[in-house]
Structure formats: structure tokens, C-alpha cells
Coordinates of C-alpha atoms and ligand atoms in Angstrom, one line a residue:
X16 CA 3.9 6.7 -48.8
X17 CA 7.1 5.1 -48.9
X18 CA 9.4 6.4 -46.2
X19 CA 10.7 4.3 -43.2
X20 CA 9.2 5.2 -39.8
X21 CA 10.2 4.5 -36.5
X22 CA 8.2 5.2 -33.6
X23 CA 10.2 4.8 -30.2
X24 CA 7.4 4.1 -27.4
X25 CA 4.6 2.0 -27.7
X26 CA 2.0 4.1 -25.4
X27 CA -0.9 5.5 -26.3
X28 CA 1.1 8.6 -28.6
X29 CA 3.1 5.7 -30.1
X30 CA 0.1 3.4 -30.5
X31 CA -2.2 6.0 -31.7
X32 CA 0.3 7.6 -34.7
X33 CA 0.6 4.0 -36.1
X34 CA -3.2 3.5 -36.3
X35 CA -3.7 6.8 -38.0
X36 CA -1.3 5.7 -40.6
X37 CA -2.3 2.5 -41.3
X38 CA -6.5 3.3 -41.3
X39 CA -5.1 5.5 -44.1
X40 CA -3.4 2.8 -46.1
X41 CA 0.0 3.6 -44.7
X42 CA 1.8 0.3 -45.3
X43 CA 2.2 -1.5 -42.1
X44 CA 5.7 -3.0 -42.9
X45 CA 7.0 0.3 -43.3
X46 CA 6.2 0.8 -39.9
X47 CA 8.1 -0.2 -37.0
X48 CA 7.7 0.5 -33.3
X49 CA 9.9 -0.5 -30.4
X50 CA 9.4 -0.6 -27.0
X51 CA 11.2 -1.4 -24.3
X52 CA 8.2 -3.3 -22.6
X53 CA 6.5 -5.9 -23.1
X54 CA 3.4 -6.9 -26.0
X55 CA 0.0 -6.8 -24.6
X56 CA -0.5 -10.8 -24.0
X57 CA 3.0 -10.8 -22.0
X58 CA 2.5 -7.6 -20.1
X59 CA 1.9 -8.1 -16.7
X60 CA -1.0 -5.7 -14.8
X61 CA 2.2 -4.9 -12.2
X62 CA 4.1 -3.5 -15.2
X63 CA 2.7 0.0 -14.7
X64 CA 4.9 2.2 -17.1
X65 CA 6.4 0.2 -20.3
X66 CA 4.7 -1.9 -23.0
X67 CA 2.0 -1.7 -25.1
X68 CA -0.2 1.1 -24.4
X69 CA 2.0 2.9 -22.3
X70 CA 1.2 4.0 -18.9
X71 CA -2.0 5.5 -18.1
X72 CA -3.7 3.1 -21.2
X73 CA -2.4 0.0 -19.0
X74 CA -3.6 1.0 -15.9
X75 CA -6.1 3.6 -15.4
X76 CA -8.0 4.4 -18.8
X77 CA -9.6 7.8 -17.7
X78 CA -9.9 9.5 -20.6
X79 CA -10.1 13.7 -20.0
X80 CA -12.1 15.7 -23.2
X81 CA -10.8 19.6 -22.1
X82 CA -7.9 21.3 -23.9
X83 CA -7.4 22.9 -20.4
X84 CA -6.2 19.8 -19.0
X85 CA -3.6 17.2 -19.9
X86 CA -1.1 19.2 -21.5
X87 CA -0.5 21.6 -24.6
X88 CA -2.7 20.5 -27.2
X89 CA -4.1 23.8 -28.2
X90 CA -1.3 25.8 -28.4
X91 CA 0.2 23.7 -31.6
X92 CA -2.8 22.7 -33.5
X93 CA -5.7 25.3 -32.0
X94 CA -8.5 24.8 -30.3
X95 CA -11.4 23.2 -32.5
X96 CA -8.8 21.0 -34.4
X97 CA -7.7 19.9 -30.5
X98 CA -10.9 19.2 -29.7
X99 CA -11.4 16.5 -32.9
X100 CA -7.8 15.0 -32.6
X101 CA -9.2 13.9 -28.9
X102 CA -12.5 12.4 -30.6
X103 CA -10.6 10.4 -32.6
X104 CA -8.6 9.0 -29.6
X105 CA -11.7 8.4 -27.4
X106 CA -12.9 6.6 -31.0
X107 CA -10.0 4.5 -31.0
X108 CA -10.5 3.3 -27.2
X109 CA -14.3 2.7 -28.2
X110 CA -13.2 0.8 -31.4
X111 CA -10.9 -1.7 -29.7
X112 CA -13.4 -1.6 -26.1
X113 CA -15.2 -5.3 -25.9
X114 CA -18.2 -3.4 -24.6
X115 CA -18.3 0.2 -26.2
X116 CA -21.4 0.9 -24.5
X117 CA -20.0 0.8 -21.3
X118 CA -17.8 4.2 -22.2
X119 CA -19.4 6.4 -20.0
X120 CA -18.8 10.0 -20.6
X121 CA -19.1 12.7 -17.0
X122 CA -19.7 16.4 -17.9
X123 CA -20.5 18.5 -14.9
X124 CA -21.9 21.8 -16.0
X125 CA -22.1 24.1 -12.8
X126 CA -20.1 25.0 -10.0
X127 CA -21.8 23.8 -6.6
X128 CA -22.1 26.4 -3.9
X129 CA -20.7 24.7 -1.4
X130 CA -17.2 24.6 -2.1
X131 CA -17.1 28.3 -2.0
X132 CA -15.2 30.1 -0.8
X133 CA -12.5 27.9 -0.3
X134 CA -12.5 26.3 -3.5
X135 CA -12.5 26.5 -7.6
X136 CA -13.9 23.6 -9.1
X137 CA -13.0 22.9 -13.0
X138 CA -15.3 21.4 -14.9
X139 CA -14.6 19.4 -17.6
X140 CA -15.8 16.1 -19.1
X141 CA -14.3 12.7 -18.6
X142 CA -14.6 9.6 -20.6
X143 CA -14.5 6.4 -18.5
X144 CA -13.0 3.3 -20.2
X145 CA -12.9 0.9 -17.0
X146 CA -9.8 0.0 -16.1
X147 CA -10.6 -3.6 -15.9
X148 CA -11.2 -3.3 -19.4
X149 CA -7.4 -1.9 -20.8
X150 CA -5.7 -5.4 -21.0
X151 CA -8.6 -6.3 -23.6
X152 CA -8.5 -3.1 -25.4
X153 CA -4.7 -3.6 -25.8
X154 CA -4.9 -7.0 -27.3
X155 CA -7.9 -6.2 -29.8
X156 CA -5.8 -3.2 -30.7
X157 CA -2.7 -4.8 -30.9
X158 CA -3.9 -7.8 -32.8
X159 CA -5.6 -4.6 -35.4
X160 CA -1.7 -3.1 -36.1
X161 CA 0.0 -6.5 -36.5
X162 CA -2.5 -7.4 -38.7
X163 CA -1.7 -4.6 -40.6
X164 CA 1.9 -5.3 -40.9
X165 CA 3.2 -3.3 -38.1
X166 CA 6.8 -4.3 -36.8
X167 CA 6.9 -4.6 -33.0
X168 CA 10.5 -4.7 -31.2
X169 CA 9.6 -5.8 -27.5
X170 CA 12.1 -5.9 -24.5
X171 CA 14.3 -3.5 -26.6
X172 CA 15.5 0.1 -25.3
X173 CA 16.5 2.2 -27.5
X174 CA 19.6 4.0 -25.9
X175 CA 21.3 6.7 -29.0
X176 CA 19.5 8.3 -31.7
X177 CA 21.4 9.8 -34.1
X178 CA 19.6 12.4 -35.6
X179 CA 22.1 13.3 -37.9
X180 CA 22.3 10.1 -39.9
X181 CA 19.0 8.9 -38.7
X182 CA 19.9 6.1 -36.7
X183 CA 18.2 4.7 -33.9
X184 CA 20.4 2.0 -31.8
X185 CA 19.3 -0.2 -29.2
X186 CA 20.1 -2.0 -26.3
X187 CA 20.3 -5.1 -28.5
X188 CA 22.5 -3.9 -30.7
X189 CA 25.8 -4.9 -29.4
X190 CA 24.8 -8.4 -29.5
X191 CA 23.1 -8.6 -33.1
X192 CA 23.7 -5.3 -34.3
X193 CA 20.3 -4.3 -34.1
X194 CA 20.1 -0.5 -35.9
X195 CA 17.6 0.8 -37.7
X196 CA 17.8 3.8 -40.4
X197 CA 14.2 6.0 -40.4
X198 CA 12.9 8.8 -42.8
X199 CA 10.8 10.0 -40.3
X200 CA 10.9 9.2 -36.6
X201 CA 7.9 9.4 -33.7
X202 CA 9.4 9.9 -30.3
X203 CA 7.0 9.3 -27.6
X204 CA 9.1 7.5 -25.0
X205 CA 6.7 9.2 -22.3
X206 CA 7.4 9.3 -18.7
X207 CA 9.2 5.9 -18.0
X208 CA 11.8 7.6 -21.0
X209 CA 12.1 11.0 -19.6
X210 CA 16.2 10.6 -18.6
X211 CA 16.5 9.4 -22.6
X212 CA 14.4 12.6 -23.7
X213 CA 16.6 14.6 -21.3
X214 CA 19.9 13.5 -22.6
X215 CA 18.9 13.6 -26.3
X216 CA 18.1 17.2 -25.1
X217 CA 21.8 17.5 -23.9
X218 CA 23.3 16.1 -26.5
X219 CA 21.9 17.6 -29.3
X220 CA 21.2 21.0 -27.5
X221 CA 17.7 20.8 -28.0
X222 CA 15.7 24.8 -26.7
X223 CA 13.0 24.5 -24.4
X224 CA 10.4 26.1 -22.9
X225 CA 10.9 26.7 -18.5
X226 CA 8.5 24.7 -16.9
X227 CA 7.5 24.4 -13.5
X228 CA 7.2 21.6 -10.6
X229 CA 4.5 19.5 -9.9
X230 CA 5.3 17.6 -6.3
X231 CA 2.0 17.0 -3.5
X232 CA 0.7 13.6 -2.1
X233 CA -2.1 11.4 -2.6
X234 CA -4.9 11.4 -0.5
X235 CA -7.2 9.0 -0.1
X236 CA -10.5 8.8 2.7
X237 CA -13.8 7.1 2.5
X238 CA -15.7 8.3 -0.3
X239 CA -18.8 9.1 1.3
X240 CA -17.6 12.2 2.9
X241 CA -17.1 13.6 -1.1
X242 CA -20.3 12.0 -2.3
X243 CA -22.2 15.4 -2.8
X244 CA -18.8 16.3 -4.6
X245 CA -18.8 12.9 -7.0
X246 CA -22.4 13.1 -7.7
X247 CA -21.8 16.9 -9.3
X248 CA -18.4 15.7 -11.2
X249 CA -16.7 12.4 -11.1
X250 CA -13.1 13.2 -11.1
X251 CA -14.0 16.4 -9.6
X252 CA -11.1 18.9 -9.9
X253 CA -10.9 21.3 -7.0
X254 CA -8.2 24.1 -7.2
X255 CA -7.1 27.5 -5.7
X256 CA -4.1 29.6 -6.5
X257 CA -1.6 31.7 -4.5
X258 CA -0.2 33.8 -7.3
X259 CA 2.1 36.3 -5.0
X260 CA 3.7 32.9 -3.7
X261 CA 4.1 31.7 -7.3
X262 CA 1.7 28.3 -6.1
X263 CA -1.4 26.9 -7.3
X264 CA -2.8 23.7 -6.1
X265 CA -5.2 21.5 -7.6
X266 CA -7.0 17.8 -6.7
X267 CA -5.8 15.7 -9.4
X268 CA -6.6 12.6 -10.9
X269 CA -9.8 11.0 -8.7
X270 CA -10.7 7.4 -8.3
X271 CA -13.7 6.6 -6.6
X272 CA -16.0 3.3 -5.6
X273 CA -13.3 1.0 -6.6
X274 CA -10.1 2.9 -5.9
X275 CA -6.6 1.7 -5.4
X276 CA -3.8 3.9 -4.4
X277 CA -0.6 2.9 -7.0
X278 CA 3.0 2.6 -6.0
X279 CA 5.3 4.2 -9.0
X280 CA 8.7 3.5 -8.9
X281 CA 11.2 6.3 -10.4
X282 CA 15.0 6.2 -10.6
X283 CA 15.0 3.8 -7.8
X284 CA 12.4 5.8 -5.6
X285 CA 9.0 5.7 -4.8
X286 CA 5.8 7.9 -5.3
X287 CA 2.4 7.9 -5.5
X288 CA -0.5 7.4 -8.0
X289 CA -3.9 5.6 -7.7
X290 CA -6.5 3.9 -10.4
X291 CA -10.0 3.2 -9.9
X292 CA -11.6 -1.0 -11.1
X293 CA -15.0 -1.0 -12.9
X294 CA -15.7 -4.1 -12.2
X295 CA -18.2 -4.4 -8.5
X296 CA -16.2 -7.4 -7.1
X297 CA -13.4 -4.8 -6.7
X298 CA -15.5 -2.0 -5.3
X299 CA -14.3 -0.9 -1.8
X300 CA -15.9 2.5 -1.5
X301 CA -12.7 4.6 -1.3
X302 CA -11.7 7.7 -3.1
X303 CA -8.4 9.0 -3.8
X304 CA -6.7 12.0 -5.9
X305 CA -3.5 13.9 -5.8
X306 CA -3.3 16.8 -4.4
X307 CA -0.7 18.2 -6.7
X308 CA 1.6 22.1 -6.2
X309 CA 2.7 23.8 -9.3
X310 CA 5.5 25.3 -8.1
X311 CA 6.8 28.3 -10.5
X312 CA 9.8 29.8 -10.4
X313 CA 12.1 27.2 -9.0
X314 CA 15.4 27.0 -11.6
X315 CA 16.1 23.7 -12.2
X316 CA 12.6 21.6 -11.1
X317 CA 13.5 18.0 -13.2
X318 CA 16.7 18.1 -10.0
X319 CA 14.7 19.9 -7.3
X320 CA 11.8 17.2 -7.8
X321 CA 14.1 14.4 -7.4
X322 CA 16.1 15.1 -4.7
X323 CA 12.4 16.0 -2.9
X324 CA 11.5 12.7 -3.6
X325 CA 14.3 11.2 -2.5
X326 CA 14.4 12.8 0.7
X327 CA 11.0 11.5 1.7
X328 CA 12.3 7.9 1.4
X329 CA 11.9 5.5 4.9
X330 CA 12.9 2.0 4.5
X331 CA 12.9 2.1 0.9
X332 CA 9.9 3.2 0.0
X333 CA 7.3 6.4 0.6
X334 CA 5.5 7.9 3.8
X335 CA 2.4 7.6 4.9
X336 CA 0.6 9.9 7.4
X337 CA -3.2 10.0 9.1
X338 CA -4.6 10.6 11.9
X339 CA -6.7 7.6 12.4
X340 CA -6.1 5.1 9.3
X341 CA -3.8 2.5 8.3
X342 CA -2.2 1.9 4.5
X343 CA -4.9 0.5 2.7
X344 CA -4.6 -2.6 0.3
X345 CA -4.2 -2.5 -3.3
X346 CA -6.3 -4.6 -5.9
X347 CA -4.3 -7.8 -5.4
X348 CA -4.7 -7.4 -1.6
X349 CA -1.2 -6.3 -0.4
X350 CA -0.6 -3.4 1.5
X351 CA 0.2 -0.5 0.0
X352 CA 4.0 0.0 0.2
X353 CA 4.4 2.9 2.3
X354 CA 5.9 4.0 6.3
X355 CA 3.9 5.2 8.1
X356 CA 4.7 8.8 10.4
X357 CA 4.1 10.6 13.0
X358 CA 2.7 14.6 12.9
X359 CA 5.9 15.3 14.2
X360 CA 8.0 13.4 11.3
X361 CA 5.3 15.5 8.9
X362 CA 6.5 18.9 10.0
X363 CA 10.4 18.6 10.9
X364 CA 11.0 15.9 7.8
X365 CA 8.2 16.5 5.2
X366 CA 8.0 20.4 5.3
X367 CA 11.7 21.2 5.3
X368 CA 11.8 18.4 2.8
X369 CA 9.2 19.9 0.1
X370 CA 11.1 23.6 0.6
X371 CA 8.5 24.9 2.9
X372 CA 5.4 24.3 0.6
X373 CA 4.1 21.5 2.4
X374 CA 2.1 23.8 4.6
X375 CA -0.2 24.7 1.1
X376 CA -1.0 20.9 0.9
X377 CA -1.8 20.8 4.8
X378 CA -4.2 23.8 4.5
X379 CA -5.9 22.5 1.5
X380 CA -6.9 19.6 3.3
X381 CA -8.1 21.7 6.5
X382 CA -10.3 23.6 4.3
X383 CA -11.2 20.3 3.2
X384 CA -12.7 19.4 6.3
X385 CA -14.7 22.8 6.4
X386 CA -16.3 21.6 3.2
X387 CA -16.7 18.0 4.0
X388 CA -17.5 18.0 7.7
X389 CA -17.9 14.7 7.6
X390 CA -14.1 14.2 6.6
X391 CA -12.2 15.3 9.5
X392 CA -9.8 12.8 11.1
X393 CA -11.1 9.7 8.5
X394 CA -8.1 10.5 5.8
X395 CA -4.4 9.6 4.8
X396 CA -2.2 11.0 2.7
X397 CA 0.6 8.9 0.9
X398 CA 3.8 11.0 0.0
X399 CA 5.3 12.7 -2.6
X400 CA 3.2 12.1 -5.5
X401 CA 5.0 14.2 -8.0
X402 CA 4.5 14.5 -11.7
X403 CA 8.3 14.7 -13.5
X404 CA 7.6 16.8 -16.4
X405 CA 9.5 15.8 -19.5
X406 CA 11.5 19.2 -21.1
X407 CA 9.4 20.3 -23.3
X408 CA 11.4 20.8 -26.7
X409 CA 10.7 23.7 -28.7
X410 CA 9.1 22.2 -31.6
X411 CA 7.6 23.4 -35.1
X412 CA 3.6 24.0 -34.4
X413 CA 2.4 22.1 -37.6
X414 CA 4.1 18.9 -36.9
X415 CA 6.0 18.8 -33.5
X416 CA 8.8 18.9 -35.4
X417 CA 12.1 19.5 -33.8
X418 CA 13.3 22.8 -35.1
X419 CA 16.6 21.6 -36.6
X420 CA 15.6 17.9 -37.5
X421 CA 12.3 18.3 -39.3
X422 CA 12.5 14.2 -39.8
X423 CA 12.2 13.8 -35.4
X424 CA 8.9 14.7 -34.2
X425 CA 8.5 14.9 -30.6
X426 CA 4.9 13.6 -28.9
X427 CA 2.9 12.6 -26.0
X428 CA 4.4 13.2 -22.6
X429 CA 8.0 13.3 -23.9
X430 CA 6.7 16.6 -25.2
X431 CA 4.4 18.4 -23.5
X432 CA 0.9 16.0 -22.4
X433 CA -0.1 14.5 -19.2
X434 CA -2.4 12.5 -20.2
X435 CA -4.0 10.3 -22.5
X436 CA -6.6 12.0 -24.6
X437 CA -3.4 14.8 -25.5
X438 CA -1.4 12.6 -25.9
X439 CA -3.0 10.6 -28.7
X440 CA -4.0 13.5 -30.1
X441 CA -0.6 14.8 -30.8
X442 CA 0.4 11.4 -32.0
X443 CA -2.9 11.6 -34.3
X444 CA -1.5 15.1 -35.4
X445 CA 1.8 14.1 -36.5
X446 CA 0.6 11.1 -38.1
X447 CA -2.0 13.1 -40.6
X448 CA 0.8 15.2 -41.6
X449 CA 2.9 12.8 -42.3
X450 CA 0.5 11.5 -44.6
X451 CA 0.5 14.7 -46.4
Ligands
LIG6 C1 -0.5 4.8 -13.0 C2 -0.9 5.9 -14.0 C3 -2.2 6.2 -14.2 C4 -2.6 7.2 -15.2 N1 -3.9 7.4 -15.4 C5 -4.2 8.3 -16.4 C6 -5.6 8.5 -16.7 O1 -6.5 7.9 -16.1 N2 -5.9 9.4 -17.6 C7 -5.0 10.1 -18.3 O2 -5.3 10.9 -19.1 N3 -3.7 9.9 -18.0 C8 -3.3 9.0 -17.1 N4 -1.9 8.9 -16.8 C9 -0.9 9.6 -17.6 C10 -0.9 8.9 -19.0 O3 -0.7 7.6 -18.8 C11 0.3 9.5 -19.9 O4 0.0 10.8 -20.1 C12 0.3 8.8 -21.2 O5 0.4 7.4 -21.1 C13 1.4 9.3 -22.1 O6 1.5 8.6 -23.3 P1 2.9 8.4 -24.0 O7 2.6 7.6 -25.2 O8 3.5 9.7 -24.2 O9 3.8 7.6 -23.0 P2 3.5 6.2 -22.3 O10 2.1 5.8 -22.4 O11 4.1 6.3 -21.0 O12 4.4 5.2 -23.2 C14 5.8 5.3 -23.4 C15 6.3 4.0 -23.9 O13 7.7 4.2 -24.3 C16 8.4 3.1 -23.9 N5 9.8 3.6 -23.7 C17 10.3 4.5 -22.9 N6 11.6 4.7 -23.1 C18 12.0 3.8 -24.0 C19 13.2 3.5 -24.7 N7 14.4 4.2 -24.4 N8 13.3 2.6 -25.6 C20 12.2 1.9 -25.9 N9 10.9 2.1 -25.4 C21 10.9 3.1 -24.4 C22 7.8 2.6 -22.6 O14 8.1 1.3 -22.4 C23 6.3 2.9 -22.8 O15 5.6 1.8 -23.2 C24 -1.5 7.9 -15.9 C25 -0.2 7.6 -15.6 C26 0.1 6.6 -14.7 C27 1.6 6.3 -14.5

């Protein structure tokens, strides 16, 4: 237990591999892990994507217990070591929680009736941190590493990695020469470090496996008309598939009672997300979820998703279509960023826009309406929400290795996860071995 190791990304992966090492007597000091954010006292609840715990651990905190969903998990370590690598995280979130009790797990069982036949439901369990509660977890858990030793690097972006001569340089590094030399090196950069993953992919010619797009919008209505929905499954995951088409489409990601859509800003554009407060002083009885396409087929998707996003910019921000609502205000009482459009604007801009697949998004919601008669004109839909899946590298199964640089191990969703849970659990993964 004496080599050097560098983790690059402080989210959940990054966060999670330095806790498995040091609750087995790795020595903290020879630890260190930079991030390009901000610590967990300084972070602000605005600063969606970068510090510590990453994204989704910041701001959202819904934590997914399925190796169907979230990414490959499986496929590296199999299924029934998956399945304990994602107790461990939901452990973790528990152990640094300042009410544990109040991690709620959701595990529909049964398929209601009354989505059929226009829809698949997957059911899966959830556990429910609260988001309200993330900032606290983060500073218990934070507090845990340092006092272990840990190194922390804030505000520093790593820009080159040398994998050669195992070298990582930073931003900071022209003005005080700040390099550091690893044995081993955890990259979990995530989706804020997906251009960095993608050039260290060019660079160093890294293989990978073809992937496909994920691009759709966030809709959001009252929640009452998918009560009968939420009461069978919390974040309810309704899906159907057009397999001749090479589409499948799926309800992603739900918020309910206290739900907030969420601006995200990539490369200098803007999309959609949304989070859900525990806390009753923020309830406002809204539900959103994405409805996401995955879109095979299409040869270059990292390019094809940007420039769709790009094109469905208005004023400098995303678009916004009902017919009968307004934007709706996020947790701090603004608007949420967005232009609204006409019908019109939605079928000569939008459709062309998404490459003619808008229409599947559009028909999912009709048959919405058949489901949820309640529903009909009393939605909105805030567009694109895409999902900008990193490359994922071909890596060595037994410790998401890279295949020529066994010392650079590739986790989280700079690999192949979409979420939390997976995410940590690859982390975990890599971490035990390395203590072998
Ligand atoms: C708004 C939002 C809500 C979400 N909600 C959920 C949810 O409820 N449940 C769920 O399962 N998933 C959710 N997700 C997805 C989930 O957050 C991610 O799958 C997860 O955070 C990935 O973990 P990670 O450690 O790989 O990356 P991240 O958690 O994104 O962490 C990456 C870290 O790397 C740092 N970094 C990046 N590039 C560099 C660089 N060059 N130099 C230094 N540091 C760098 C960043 O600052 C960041 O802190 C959500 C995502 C978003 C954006």
C-alpha cells in the first residue's frame, strides 16, 4: 500500500474510490484528488456539475438499485457482485446522511394495467436521499476523507495526462508548476469532463465501443394527473420501443411533489434537467421527467447531439412549448430560463431540428393523454434535454483498466454510468482491486 494515486474528479466515482481505500487503511496522504470545482463548504447549490460530489450527488441524490439502469455495471464485474458494489454506495450516502432514517427506498413490484397498451413500465427500486439533504452529506463526508489524510486540489483542471510517464498537469501548472507523478490513476472527470475524456481518447487512440444518442425534452405538468402512476412507482419509468426505426423512448429521471425543472449549461448551450426538494416548504406539487430517444445508428452522435442542441437555441437559451402553461419557477423563485414557442416554431424548427424524430416524443405525450385523461392541455415541455454520453473506452473487465495503460483506470460516467449508484460502484470496484 504504497503507491501514489491520483484520482482526477471529485464526484461520487471519485469520492467513492477514495473512501474504499482509506476504510481499508489505504494511507490518506498517499491519496490525492483534484477537482476543478469547488470543496463542499464553498460550493455553491447553483454550481450544478463540478466539486465535491460531482453532479447528480450535489443536486439531486436519487439513488437507482437496478443493474438495468444507470449504465454498464454488470457487464464488467457481473451481476450479483453489481448488485453489492451499489449497497455499498447507498451505505456510503446513509453513513454520511444526518438523518439515515429518512433514506427511503421505492420498489414497485407489478405492472399496472392501465398503461397498457401504450406503454412498458420498468420497475425497479429507488433509494431517495432528499436532495435538501446532499450539501450536509458532502460536508460530513468530506470532513471523513480529510481526516484521513486525503489531498484535495480545488479550482484546479487538470488539462494533459501523460500516460506514458504518468503525469498529470494542471491548469495551475504554468504558474507554480503544479505536476503530479501517480502509480495508479482514477479518472472519473464525468460529464462536466467529457471534451477532456474525448481528447485523451484522441490523443492516445484509445478503442471504444459505438454508442448511441440520447436527445428528448423535459416535461413537466401538475402531478395530479400521474398520481395513480407515482403511487405504483415513484420515479416511474414508462418506455416503448420502435426497433425497425432503430428508436426507443423512455420517461427518465422523475421528480415529483417538490419538483424543479434544472437549467444545464454545456459548451456554452443550454438543456434541460430537473431535481425534486424533500423538504415541505419547497413542495409545489409538480412533476417532471425527461422524455429521452435513444437514437441507434446515427455515426457520429457526441457531434450530431451538439449541433441538435445548438440549433434549438432562442435568445441564448432553450425553448419552451405548451399549450396552456407558462415557464415555471425554480427553487430560488426565478423563472426557469427558457423561450417560449409557438406549435408552429415546434414543427418547422424543432422537428427538422432533432432529424425528424421529434414526432416519437410528440406521440409519446398523446398517448400520454389517453392514459392520463386528466392530462391533456395542462403540460410543457422544456427542450432538448439530451444526455452527452462520454466514449466509452474499451477497458480490461477486472479493473476498468485501459487496455494499454493498466496504471489508468477509467470510471463513473467518463466510462460508461449515468448515474450515481453505477457510478460509485465502479469507483468501489477499482478501488478493492487496487487494494489487492
Ligand atoms: C442535475 C443532475 C441531476 C442528476 N440526478 C441524478 C439522480 O438523481 N440520480 C442518479 O443516479 N444520477 C443523477 N445524475 C447523474 C449523476 O450525477 C452522474 O451519473 C454522476 O454524478 C457521475 O459521477 P462521476 O463521478 O462520474 O462524475 P461527476 O459526479 O459529474 O463528477 C465529476 C467531477 O470531475 C470534475 N472534473 C471534470 N473535469 C475535470 C478536469 N479536467 N480537471 C479537474 N476536475 C474535473 C468535476 O468538477 C466534477 O466534480 C444527475 C445529473 C445531473 C447533472
Amino acid at each position: 500500500m504504497d503507491k501514489q494515486i491520483v484520482i482526477v474528479g471529485a464526484g461520487v466515482a471519485g469520492v467513492n474510490a477514495a473512501t474504499k481505500l482509506v476504510d481499508n487503511g489505504y494511507p490518506g496522504k498517499l491519496i490525492t484528488i483534484i477537482d476543478m470545482g469547488k470543496d463542499p463548504y464553498n460550493r455553491k447549490p447553483e454550481e450544478v456539475m463540478t466539486g465535491f460530489l460531482g453532479a447528480g450527488g450535489w443536486s439531486d441524490g436519487k439513488l437507482t438499485y437496478h443493474t438495468a439502469i444507470g449504465g454498464q455495471l454488470s457487464k464488467y464485474c457481473g451481476e450479483e457482485k453489481a448488485m453489492e458494489l451499489m449497497d455499498q454506495v447507498i451505505t456510503n450516502f446513509k453513513r454520511f446522511h444526518p438523518k439515515p432514517e429518512e433514506v427511503q427506498c421505492s420498489n414497485p413490484e407489478t405492472e399496472p394495467e392501465f398503461i397498457k397498451p401504450y406503454f412498458g413500465l420498468r420497475l425497479f427500486p429507488v433509494w431517495h436521499v432528499g436532495t435538501d439533504y446532499l450539501s450536509e452529506i458532502a460536508k460530513n463526508w468530506y470532513d471523513y476523507l480529510v481526516s484521513k489524510g486525503v489531498e484535495f486540489q480545488w479550482e484546479t483542471k487538470v488539462t494533459k495526462i501523460n500516460f506514458k510517464h504518468n503525469i498529470v498537469v494542471t491548469n495551475a501548472s504554468e504558474v507554480d508548476n503544479f505536476t503530479l507523478e501517480y502509480d495508479e490513476l482514477i479518472f472519473a472527470v464525468g460529464k462536466s469532463g467529457i471534451d477532456f475524456a474525448q481528447q485523451l481518447a484522441n490523443e492516445y487512440e484509445l478503442p471504444d465501443e459505438p454508442k448511441s444518442v440520447q436527445i428528448g425534452v423535459r416535461f413537466e405538468a401538475p402531478q395530479k394527473h400521474f398520481q395513480k402512476l407515482i403511487d405504483i412507482s415513484y420515479d416511474f419509468k414508462l418506455y416503448r420501443k420502435f426497433d425497425d426505426k432503430g428508436v426507443s423512448l423512455r420517461s427518465f429521471c422523475t421528480n415529483n411533489n417538490a419538483a424543479y425543472v434544472a437549467v444545464e449549461e454545456t459548451y456554452g448551450d443550454h438543456s434541460y434537467n430537473g431535481h425534486a426538494k424533500k423538504d415541505e416548504a419547497y413542495r409545489n406539487d409538480m412533476t417532471n421527467f425527461g422524455i429521452l430517444m435513444e437514437i441507434n445508428g446515427i455515426e457520429d452522435p457526441f457531434t450530431w447531439s451538439r449541433d441538435v442542441v445548438n440549433k434549438l437555441q432562442s435568445n441564448g437559451t432553450g425553448l419552451y412549448y405548451s399549450p396552456s402553461r407558462r415557464p415555471s419557477t425554480t427553487s430560488e423563485g426565478n423563472e426557469v430560463t427558457s423561450t417560449p414557442i409557438s406549435i408552429d416554431t415546434l414543427t418547422h424548427v424543432v422537428e427538422p431540428a432533432m432529424g425528424g424524430y421529434f414526432k416519437y416524443v410528440m406521440d409519446f405525450i398523446q398517448d400520454m393523454k389517453k392514459v392520463f385523461p386528466t392530462l391533456q392541455h395542462d403540460w410543457g415541455i422544456y427542450i432538448p434535454e439530451v444526455k452527452y454520453l462520454s466514449p466509452e473506452v474499451k477497458v480490461n473487465y477486472e479493473n476498468l483498466s485501459l487496455i494499454d495503460y493498466p496504471n489508468v483506470h477509467f470510471v463513473g460516467d467518463a466510462l460508461s454510468a449515468r448515474g450515481i449508484t453505477v457510478s460509485g460502484a465502479q469507483a468501489i470496484y477499482v478501488a478493492e482491486n487496487l487494494i489487492k
